[in-house]
XYZ file of C-alpha atoms in Angstrom:
192
model
C -33.803 4.008 -0.935
C -34.957 6.961 1.135
C -33.507 10.240 1.471
C -30.640 9.388 4.436
C -29.335 5.957 2.354
C -28.581 8.477 -0.925
C -27.299 10.799 1.353
C -25.100 7.891 2.586
C -24.150 6.471 -1.197
C -23.629 10.476 -2.438
C -20.697 10.843 0.187
C -19.500 7.392 -0.580
C -18.869 8.215 -3.553
C -17.435 11.839 -2.790
C -15.139 10.293 -0.858
C -14.063 7.405 -3.107
C -13.771 10.368 -5.838
C -11.264 12.197 -3.465
C -9.252 9.384 -2.991
C -9.159 8.291 -6.285
C -8.648 11.842 -7.566
C -5.744 12.627 -4.733
C -4.211 8.743 -5.743
C -4.176 9.961 -9.786
C -2.586 13.143 -8.973
C -0.285 12.078 -6.572
C 1.183 9.485 -9.343
C 0.827 11.985 -11.959
C 3.344 15.058 -10.034
C 4.010 13.430 -6.815
C 2.612 14.164 -3.205
C 3.772 17.433 -3.058
C 0.728 18.302 -5.944
C -1.842 17.129 -3.577
C -3.033 20.367 -1.709
C -6.537 20.413 -1.049
C -7.232 23.680 -3.119
C -6.091 21.291 -6.339
C -8.304 18.150 -5.246
C -11.175 19.945 -4.520
C -10.759 22.268 -8.055
C -10.519 18.628 -9.801
C -13.547 17.250 -8.736
C -15.572 20.210 -9.068
C -16.688 20.363 -5.006
C -15.910 22.926 -2.474
C -12.870 22.858 -0.070
C -15.779 22.421 2.875
C -16.967 19.710 0.613
C -13.662 18.360 0.806
C -12.903 18.982 4.314
C -16.221 16.938 5.435
C -15.356 14.080 4.720
C -11.576 14.732 5.512
C -9.071 16.683 8.100
C -6.351 17.232 5.437
C -3.711 15.962 3.900
C -2.958 13.746 6.068
C -6.110 11.868 6.088
C -6.487 11.633 2.223
C -2.810 10.278 2.576
C -3.535 7.350 5.175
C -7.183 6.892 3.109
C -4.691 6.452 -0.085
C -2.751 3.736 2.603
C -5.172 2.028 3.571
C -6.624 1.415 -0.226
C -3.387 0.318 -1.382
C -2.974 -1.819 1.658
C -6.233 -3.746 0.632
C -4.608 -4.179 -3.144
C -1.057 -5.231 -2.340
C -2.644 -7.525 0.303
C -4.520 -9.434 -2.496
C -2.139 -9.545 -5.005
C 0.482 -10.855 -2.969
C -2.038 -13.786 -2.316
C -2.583 -14.065 -5.783
C 0.539 -14.426 -6.750
C 1.354 -16.480 -3.447
C -1.702 -19.113 -4.423
C -0.666 -19.183 -8.306
C 2.693 -20.944 -7.132
C 2.831 -24.892 -5.706
C 5.554 -24.691 -3.240
C 7.058 -22.879 -0.505
C 10.010 -21.733 -2.451
C 7.826 -20.583 -5.144
C 5.072 -19.137 -3.114
C 7.836 -17.156 -1.023
C 9.562 -16.003 -4.636
C 5.898 -14.830 -5.839
C 5.514 -13.310 -3.154
C 8.349 -11.139 -2.949
C 7.944 -10.486 -7.416
C 4.257 -8.941 -6.394
C 5.494 -6.799 -3.435
C 7.964 -5.274 -5.524
C 6.097 -4.984 -9.152
C 3.363 -3.242 -6.566
C 5.754 -0.731 -5.381
C 6.910 -0.162 -8.955
C 3.280 -0.170 -10.156
C 2.001 2.225 -7.553
C 4.973 4.329 -6.243
C 2.705 6.940 -4.923
C 0.245 4.549 -2.947
C 4.080 2.569 -1.961
C 5.101 6.114 -0.534
C 1.503 6.553 1.375
C 2.117 3.405 2.701
C 5.418 3.799 3.901
C 6.816 6.914 3.366
C 4.517 9.558 4.277
C 2.420 9.950 6.955
C -1.448 9.094 7.010
C -1.447 9.407 10.578
C -2.140 5.242 10.692
C -0.771 3.063 13.808
C 1.255 0.601 12.157
C 2.340 -2.783 14.680
C 0.096 -1.418 17.342
C -3.302 -2.956 18.619
C -5.265 0.424 16.662
C -3.779 -0.356 13.555
C -6.451 -0.508 10.389
C -7.582 -3.592 9.353
C -6.317 -3.271 5.685
C -2.700 -2.966 7.121
C -3.228 -5.992 9.142
C -4.196 -7.487 6.200
C -1.513 -7.029 4.651
C 0.842 -8.046 6.970
C -0.987 -11.604 6.970
C -0.558 -11.677 3.100
C 2.934 -11.466 3.839
C 3.059 -13.542 6.874
C 0.709 -16.632 5.125
C 3.809 -17.280 2.737
C 7.197 -16.693 4.570
C 5.758 -18.212 8.336
C 5.651 -21.395 6.459
C 9.457 -20.839 5.597
C 11.315 -19.105 8.354
C 12.455 -22.381 9.666
C 11.465 -24.465 13.218
C 13.083 -22.437 15.586
C 12.380 -18.473 14.511
C 9.097 -16.602 14.884
C 7.232 -16.553 11.878
C 5.991 -12.486 12.786
C 9.769 -11.353 13.182
C 10.709 -13.141 9.841
C 8.253 -11.578 7.917
C 9.077 -8.336 9.141
C 12.521 -9.036 8.459
C 12.091 -10.873 4.925
C 9.405 -8.025 4.460
C 11.825 -4.767 5.561
C 14.564 -6.658 2.980
C 11.517 -6.527 -0.025
C 10.771 -2.842 1.468
C 14.675 -2.279 1.006
C 15.223 -3.340 -2.501
C 11.664 -1.209 -3.418
C 13.060 2.220 -2.079
C 16.810 1.252 -3.445
C 16.094 0.455 -6.861
C 13.789 3.226 -6.815
C 16.055 5.793 -6.126
C 18.300 4.897 -8.222
C 20.468 3.375 -5.456
C 20.238 0.003 -6.622
C 20.610 -0.946 -10.387
C 16.775 -2.595 -11.388
C 18.472 -4.643 -14.252
C 19.624 -7.508 -10.736
C 16.086 -7.842 -9.259
C 16.274 -10.924 -10.468
C 19.619 -12.332 -8.746
C 18.329 -10.318 -5.547
C 15.334 -11.820 -5.292
C 16.903 -15.213 -5.697
C 19.377 -14.343 -2.918
C 16.873 -12.728 -0.834
C 14.935 -16.240 -1.061
C 17.449 -18.991 -1.310
C 19.337 -17.065 2.285
C 16.163 -16.158 4.085
C 13.226 -19.262 3.755
C 14.153 -21.927 4.887
C 12.833 -24.666 2.471
């Protein structure tokens, strides 16, 4: 391995460490606790080293969001692929989405609540975000109905899931009623 390759590998490892540490700290104490000073202390590198990877907290949030989007896409696809009919796929997808949001609140916030400097629904949208949407579209497109644009249907269904995730987490909806809500969402929106 050349010196250049070793340095690139070490740089990538430091970047992964920064993102993992920010994510861990945010999950434990919230995003307000994630500061460049605190991250530098935790990873045992100076703040200038941290700034050589990310210009600031906004970019770190964006990196966590991209990592989370990739993980969400995997979770949604795995759940949907385990189901054997369109309705079951949609229900499994919805559960996987809500489970991901509940298990990873800081990552979910990085994706959908905080400014990570990422473009959504744009030609500049990063690939992991496009893929997360595609993971939803793959199953939802087949239940949109003949006269409904699959992309628009996916956006509306996604918005409904996001509302359920956000309102439940905020204590605005009782968590014990999540299954009836999902059944209602799947039964009323999905054409199967």
